[in-house]
């Protein structure tokens, strides 16, 4: 039986807008909208999409365009980027795009920022042309974005229109310690990419919380973590459905990215031990199983990290079963809610 937790994280989602084998980009985009509408009805806090380029299995490259499309098809859920890869863009262009989104959908847009290119070397060069990055570029660009999205100052020579005074919430994202420290110094919310790089999760959270400085944006640390989730009525079915994700992860690890493949019975058992271990390391923060297994997994993550928010990633091949997975996950999460207040009262 799951022991009580004292804090229940909010529930949100990151959608890679995965293109499935035998399906089209248009179908992937349509499923993203269906999924956003579905998790909105389940009470999720936000719906994020990530910037990737030159990857045949991911259709979220024009991230700001897709954010507008999804926000327009939903009513209240926050929609944003998890994240925009800032080295690929001039801060002014990002401020104008997200300022426009904020004017169209007031109070619903988030701007998560990453400092990786979100692609391979040749594509990075195609995006940036001749731009050469230094370690100080990311902190400088984040500061510039904060200025552009804040109130215009007297005599300010460059103003984002739209953008100025929209105060779009800025998040820093990361899979290492650099962004954790920067988010702490700036008093910004922080999201750790534990859905694909969980190794430094606890160290990054510790650094962020220890070094956090309150700001006009945020008075106390706020941590979100990426959680891969495949939920089904039984553990056995969930493991079968998760084989699509296992295939995708092995493709990433071996440099053979492609479309999301259908599940395969007994797939994990067919792999070499080192392949299973590598997939396990990649998905170490993941939760795969039936309702009680998912409940236990969520409770363990909540106890271990005290995260303020879980950002779920659920790449089930069948679109309808993906929606079911998220519904089962939401129910498992909700079942923890009754325990948290009771535990807090007893503490």
Coordinates of C-alpha atoms in Angstrom, one line a residue:
X1 CA 0.0 0.0 0.0
X2 CA 1.3 3.5 -0.9
X3 CA 2.4 5.5 2.1
X4 CA 1.2 9.1 2.5
X5 CA 2.8 12.0 0.7
X6 CA 2.7 15.5 2.1
X7 CA 2.6 17.4 -1.2
X8 CA 0.7 16.6 -4.3
X9 CA 2.3 17.9 -7.5
X10 CA 0.2 19.6 -10.2
X11 CA -0.2 17.6 -13.4
X12 CA 0.8 18.8 -16.8
X13 CA 1.9 17.4 -20.1
X14 CA 4.8 17.7 -22.6
X15 CA 3.8 16.6 -26.2
X16 CA 6.6 15.9 -28.7
X17 CA 3.9 15.7 -31.4
X18 CA 5.2 12.3 -32.4
X19 CA 4.6 11.1 -36.0
X20 CA 3.6 7.5 -36.0
X21 CA 4.6 4.9 -38.5
X22 CA 1.8 4.6 -41.1
X23 CA 0.4 8.0 -40.2
X24 CA 1.1 11.6 -41.4
X25 CA 2.3 14.9 -39.9
X26 CA -1.3 16.2 -40.2
X27 CA -2.6 13.3 -38.1
X28 CA 0.1 14.0 -35.5
X29 CA -1.0 17.6 -35.3
X30 CA -4.6 16.6 -35.0
X31 CA -3.8 14.2 -32.2
X32 CA -2.0 16.9 -30.3
X33 CA -5.1 19.0 -30.4
X34 CA -7.3 16.0 -29.2
X35 CA -4.8 15.3 -26.5
X36 CA -4.7 18.9 -25.3
X37 CA -8.5 19.0 -25.1
X38 CA -8.5 15.7 -23.3
X39 CA -6.0 16.7 -20.6
X40 CA -7.7 20.0 -20.2
X41 CA -10.9 18.1 -19.3
X42 CA -8.9 16.1 -16.8
X43 CA -7.8 19.2 -15.0
X44 CA -4.1 19.4 -16.2
X45 CA -2.4 22.7 -15.5
X46 CA -0.4 23.2 -18.7
X47 CA 0.3 21.7 -22.1
X48 CA 3.8 22.2 -23.5
X49 CA 5.5 21.4 -26.8
X50 CA 9.2 21.2 -27.5
X51 CA 11.3 22.6 -30.4
X52 CA 13.1 19.9 -32.4
X53 CA 14.5 20.1 -35.9
X54 CA 15.3 17.7 -38.7
X55 CA 13.7 14.7 -36.8
X56 CA 11.3 12.7 -38.9
X57 CA 9.4 11.5 -35.9
X58 CA 8.7 14.9 -34.3
X59 CA 6.4 17.5 -35.8
X60 CA 6.8 20.4 -33.3
X61 CA 9.6 22.3 -35.0
X62 CA 7.5 25.4 -35.6
X63 CA 6.7 25.5 -31.9
X64 CA 5.1 29.0 -31.5
X65 CA 2.8 28.3 -34.5
X66 CA 1.7 25.0 -32.8
X67 CA 1.2 26.7 -29.5
X68 CA -1.2 29.1 -31.1
X69 CA -3.1 26.3 -32.8
X70 CA -3.5 24.3 -29.6
X71 CA -4.4 27.4 -27.5
X72 CA -7.1 28.3 -30.0
X73 CA -8.6 24.8 -29.7
X74 CA -8.7 24.8 -25.9
X75 CA -10.4 27.0 -23.3
X76 CA -8.4 27.5 -20.2
X77 CA -5.3 25.2 -20.0
X78 CA -2.0 27.0 -20.1
X79 CA -0.1 26.3 -23.3
X80 CA 3.6 26.9 -23.9
X81 CA 7.1 25.8 -24.9
X82 CA 9.1 23.1 -23.2
X83 CA 11.0 24.6 -24.7
X84 CA 12.1 27.1 -27.2
X85 CA 15.8 26.4 -27.9
X86 CA 17.1 30.0 -27.4
X87 CA 20.4 29.6 -29.2
X88 CA 18.5 29.1 -32.5
X89 CA 16.7 32.5 -32.3
X90 CA 17.2 36.2 -31.7
X91 CA 15.5 37.2 -28.4
X92 CA 13.5 39.9 -30.2
X93 CA 11.9 37.4 -32.5
X94 CA 11.0 35.1 -29.6
X95 CA 9.5 38.1 -27.6
X96 CA 7.4 39.2 -30.6
X97 CA 6.1 35.6 -31.2
X98 CA 5.2 35.0 -27.6
X99 CA 4.0 38.5 -27.0
X100 CA 1.6 37.9 -29.9
X101 CA 0.4 34.7 -28.3
X102 CA 0.0 36.4 -25.0
X103 CA -2.2 39.1 -26.6
X104 CA -4.3 36.4 -28.3
X105 CA -4.6 34.1 -25.2
X106 CA -4.1 36.3 -22.1
X107 CA -2.9 34.5 -19.0
X108 CA -2.4 31.2 -20.8
X109 CA 1.0 31.3 -22.4
X110 CA 4.3 30.0 -20.9
X111 CA 7.8 30.5 -22.4
X112 CA 10.1 27.6 -21.4
X113 CA 13.7 28.1 -22.6
X114 CA 16.5 25.7 -23.3
X115 CA 20.1 26.3 -24.1
X116 CA 20.6 23.3 -26.4
X117 CA 20.0 23.5 -30.2
X118 CA 17.4 20.7 -30.2
X119 CA 19.0 19.1 -33.2
X120 CA 22.2 17.7 -34.8
X121 CA 25.3 19.7 -35.8
X122 CA 24.5 20.3 -39.5
X123 CA 21.0 21.4 -38.7
X124 CA 22.2 23.6 -36.0
X125 CA 24.5 25.3 -38.5
X126 CA 21.6 25.7 -40.9
X127 CA 19.5 27.4 -38.2
X128 CA 22.2 29.7 -36.9
X129 CA 24.2 30.3 -40.0
X130 CA 27.5 31.7 -38.9
X131 CA 26.6 32.4 -35.3
X132 CA 29.2 31.2 -32.8
X133 CA 27.9 30.5 -29.2
X134 CA 29.7 31.2 -26.0
X135 CA 28.8 30.2 -22.4
X136 CA 27.5 33.7 -21.6
X137 CA 25.1 33.9 -24.5
X138 CA 22.3 32.1 -22.9
X139 CA 22.2 34.1 -19.6
X140 CA 22.5 37.3 -21.7
X141 CA 19.7 36.3 -24.0
X142 CA 17.4 35.3 -21.1
X143 CA 18.0 38.7 -19.5
X144 CA 17.2 40.4 -22.9
X145 CA 14.0 38.4 -23.2
X146 CA 13.0 39.5 -19.7
X147 CA 13.5 43.1 -20.6
X148 CA 11.6 42.8 -23.9
X149 CA 8.6 41.1 -22.3
X150 CA 8.5 43.5 -19.3
X151 CA 7.4 47.1 -19.3
X152 CA 9.1 49.4 -21.8
X153 CA 11.5 51.7 -20.2
X154 CA 11.8 55.5 -21.1
X155 CA 14.2 55.9 -24.0
X156 CA 14.3 52.2 -24.8
X157 CA 15.5 52.0 -28.4
X158 CA 14.2 48.5 -29.2
X159 CA 10.7 47.4 -28.2
X160 CA 8.9 44.1 -28.8
X161 CA 5.6 44.9 -30.4
X162 CA 3.7 42.8 -29.4
X163 CA 5.6 41.7 -26.4
X164 CA 6.3 44.7 -24.2
X165 CA 4.6 44.5 -20.9
X166 CA 2.9 41.1 -21.6
X167 CA 5.2 39.6 -18.9
X168 CA 4.9 36.2 -20.4
X169 CA 6.2 33.8 -17.6
X170 CA 9.7 32.5 -18.4
X171 CA 10.8 29.1 -17.3
X172 CA 14.3 27.7 -17.6
X173 CA 14.7 24.1 -18.7
X174 CA 17.7 21.8 -18.3
X175 CA 19.1 18.3 -18.1
X176 CA 22.3 19.4 -16.3
X177 CA 23.3 21.9 -13.6
X178 CA 23.9 25.1 -15.6
X179 CA 20.2 26.1 -16.0
X180 CA 19.4 25.0 -12.4
X181 CA 21.9 27.6 -11.1
X182 CA 20.8 30.3 -13.6
X183 CA 17.1 29.8 -12.7
X184 CA 18.0 30.0 -9.0
X185 CA 19.9 33.2 -9.5
X186 CA 17.1 34.8 -11.5
X187 CA 14.3 33.6 -9.3
X188 CA 12.6 31.8 -12.2
X189 CA 10.6 28.5 -12.2
X190 CA 12.7 25.5 -13.2
X191 CA 11.8 22.3 -15.2
X192 CA 14.2 19.4 -15.3
X193 CA 14.3 17.1 -18.4
X194 CA 14.1 13.9 -16.4
X195 CA 11.9 12.4 -19.1
X196 CA 15.0 11.7 -21.1
X197 CA 18.0 12.6 -18.9
X198 CA 17.3 11.7 -15.3
X199 CA 20.8 11.2 -14.1
X200 CA 21.3 14.6 -12.5
X201 CA 17.7 15.2 -11.4
X202 CA 18.3 15.2 -7.7
X203 CA 21.5 17.2 -7.8
X204 CA 20.0 19.8 -10.1
X205 CA 16.9 20.2 -7.9
X206 CA 19.1 20.6 -4.8
X207 CA 21.3 23.3 -6.4
X208 CA 18.2 25.2 -7.6
X209 CA 16.5 25.1 -4.2
X210 CA 19.7 26.0 -2.2
X211 CA 20.7 28.9 -4.4
X212 CA 17.2 30.3 -5.1
X213 CA 16.8 34.0 -4.8
X214 CA 13.3 35.4 -4.5
X215 CA 12.3 37.7 -7.4
X216 CA 9.4 39.8 -8.6
X217 CA 8.4 36.7 -10.6
X218 CA 8.6 34.1 -7.9
X219 CA 9.0 34.2 -4.1
X220 CA 9.9 30.5 -3.6
X221 CA 11.4 27.8 -5.7
X222 CA 9.1 26.0 -8.2
X223 CA 10.3 22.7 -9.6
X224 CA 8.7 20.7 -12.5
X225 CA 10.0 17.4 -13.6
X226 CA 9.5 15.4 -16.8
X227 CA 7.9 12.0 -16.2
X228 CA 7.4 9.4 -19.0
X229 CA 4.1 7.6 -18.3
X230 CA 2.5 4.6 -20.0
X231 CA -0.7 3.6 -18.1
X232 CA -3.2 0.8 -19.0
X233 CA -5.7 -1.3 -17.1
X234 CA -3.0 -3.9 -16.3
X235 CA 0.8 -3.9 -15.8
X236 CA 1.1 -6.4 -18.7
X237 CA -0.8 -4.3 -21.2
X238 CA 1.1 -1.1 -20.1
X239 CA 4.5 -2.9 -20.7
X240 CA 3.3 -4.0 -24.1
X241 CA 2.2 -0.5 -25.1
X242 CA 5.5 0.9 -23.7
X243 CA 7.4 -1.2 -26.2
X244 CA 6.8 1.7 -28.7
X245 CA 8.6 4.0 -26.4
X246 CA 11.4 1.4 -25.8
X247 CA 11.9 1.2 -29.6
X248 CA 12.0 5.0 -29.9
X249 CA 14.6 5.3 -27.1
X250 CA 16.8 2.6 -28.5
X251 CA 16.7 4.4 -31.8
X252 CA 17.8 7.6 -30.1
X253 CA 20.6 5.9 -28.3
X254 CA 21.9 4.2 -31.5
X255 CA 21.5 7.2 -33.8
X256 CA 18.6 5.7 -35.7
X257 CA 15.7 8.1 -35.0
X258 CA 12.5 7.5 -36.9
X259 CA 8.7 7.3 -36.6
X260 CA 7.0 5.9 -33.6
X261 CA 6.5 2.2 -34.2
X262 CA 3.6 -0.1 -33.2
X263 CA 4.1 -2.0 -29.9
X264 CA 5.7 -5.5 -30.1
X265 CA 4.8 -8.3 -27.7
X266 CA 7.8 -9.4 -25.6
X267 CA 10.0 -6.6 -27.1
X268 CA 12.0 -5.9 -23.9
X269 CA 12.8 -9.5 -23.4
X270 CA 14.1 -9.8 -27.0
X271 CA 16.8 -7.2 -26.3
X272 CA 20.4 -7.7 -25.1
X273 CA 21.0 -7.0 -21.4
X274 CA 23.0 -3.8 -22.2
X275 CA 20.2 -2.5 -24.4
X276 CA 17.6 -3.1 -21.7
X277 CA 19.9 -1.4 -19.2
X278 CA 20.4 1.7 -21.5
X279 CA 16.7 2.1 -22.0
X280 CA 16.2 1.7 -18.3
X281 CA 18.7 4.5 -17.6
X282 CA 17.0 6.8 -20.1
X283 CA 13.5 6.1 -18.6
X284 CA 14.6 6.0 -15.0
X285 CA 12.0 8.6 -14.0
X286 CA 9.3 6.8 -15.9
X287 CA 6.2 5.1 -14.7
X288 CA 4.8 2.1 -16.6
X289 CA 1.9 0.0 -15.4
X290 CA -1.7 -0.4 -14.3
X291 CA -3.5 2.0 -12.0
X292 CA -1.9 0.9 -8.7
X293 CA 1.6 0.7 -10.2
X294 CA 1.2 4.2 -11.6
X295 CA -0.1 5.5 -8.2
X296 CA 2.9 3.9 -6.5
X297 CA 5.3 5.4 -9.1
X298 CA 3.9 8.9 -8.7
X299 CA 4.0 8.7 -4.9
X300 CA 7.6 7.6 -5.0
X301 CA 8.6 10.4 -7.3
X302 CA 6.7 12.9 -5.2
X303 CA 8.4 11.8 -2.0
X304 CA 11.9 11.6 -3.6
X305 CA 11.8 15.0 -5.4
X306 CA 9.0 17.1 -3.6
X307 CA 8.3 18.4 -7.1
X308 CA 5.7 21.1 -7.5
X309 CA 4.6 19.7 -10.9
X310 CA 4.8 16.5 -12.9
X311 CA 5.0 17.1 -16.7
X312 CA 4.0 13.8 -18.3
X313 CA 5.2 12.4 -21.6
X314 CA 3.0 9.6 -22.9
X315 CA 3.9 8.3 -26.4
X316 CA 1.4 5.5 -26.9
X317 CA 1.2 4.4 -30.6
X318 CA -2.6 4.2 -30.7
X319 CA -4.1 7.6 -30.2
X320 CA -7.2 6.5 -28.4
X321 CA -5.1 4.3 -26.0
X322 CA -2.8 7.4 -25.4
X323 CA -5.8 9.3 -24.2
X324 CA -6.8 6.3 -22.0
X325 CA -3.2 6.2 -20.6
X326 CA -3.5 9.9 -19.6
X327 CA -6.9 9.3 -18.1
X328 CA -5.7 6.4 -16.0
X329 CA -2.6 8.4 -14.9
X330 CA -4.8 11.4 -13.9
X331 CA -7.0 9.1 -11.8
X332 CA -4.0 7.5 -10.1
X333 CA -2.7 11.0 -9.4
X334 CA -6.0 12.2 -8.0
X335 CA -6.2 9.1 -5.7
X336 CA -3.0 10.5 -4.0
X337 CA -4.7 13.8 -3.3
X338 CA -6.8 12.5 -0.4
X339 CA -3.7 11.2 1.3
X340 CA -1.6 14.4 1.1
X341 CA -3.9 16.7 3.3
X342 CA -4.3 13.9 5.9
X343 CA -0.5 13.4 6.0
X344 CA 0.1 17.1 6.3
X345 CA -2.4 17.4 9.2
X346 CA -0.7 14.6 11.0
X347 CA 2.8 16.0 10.5

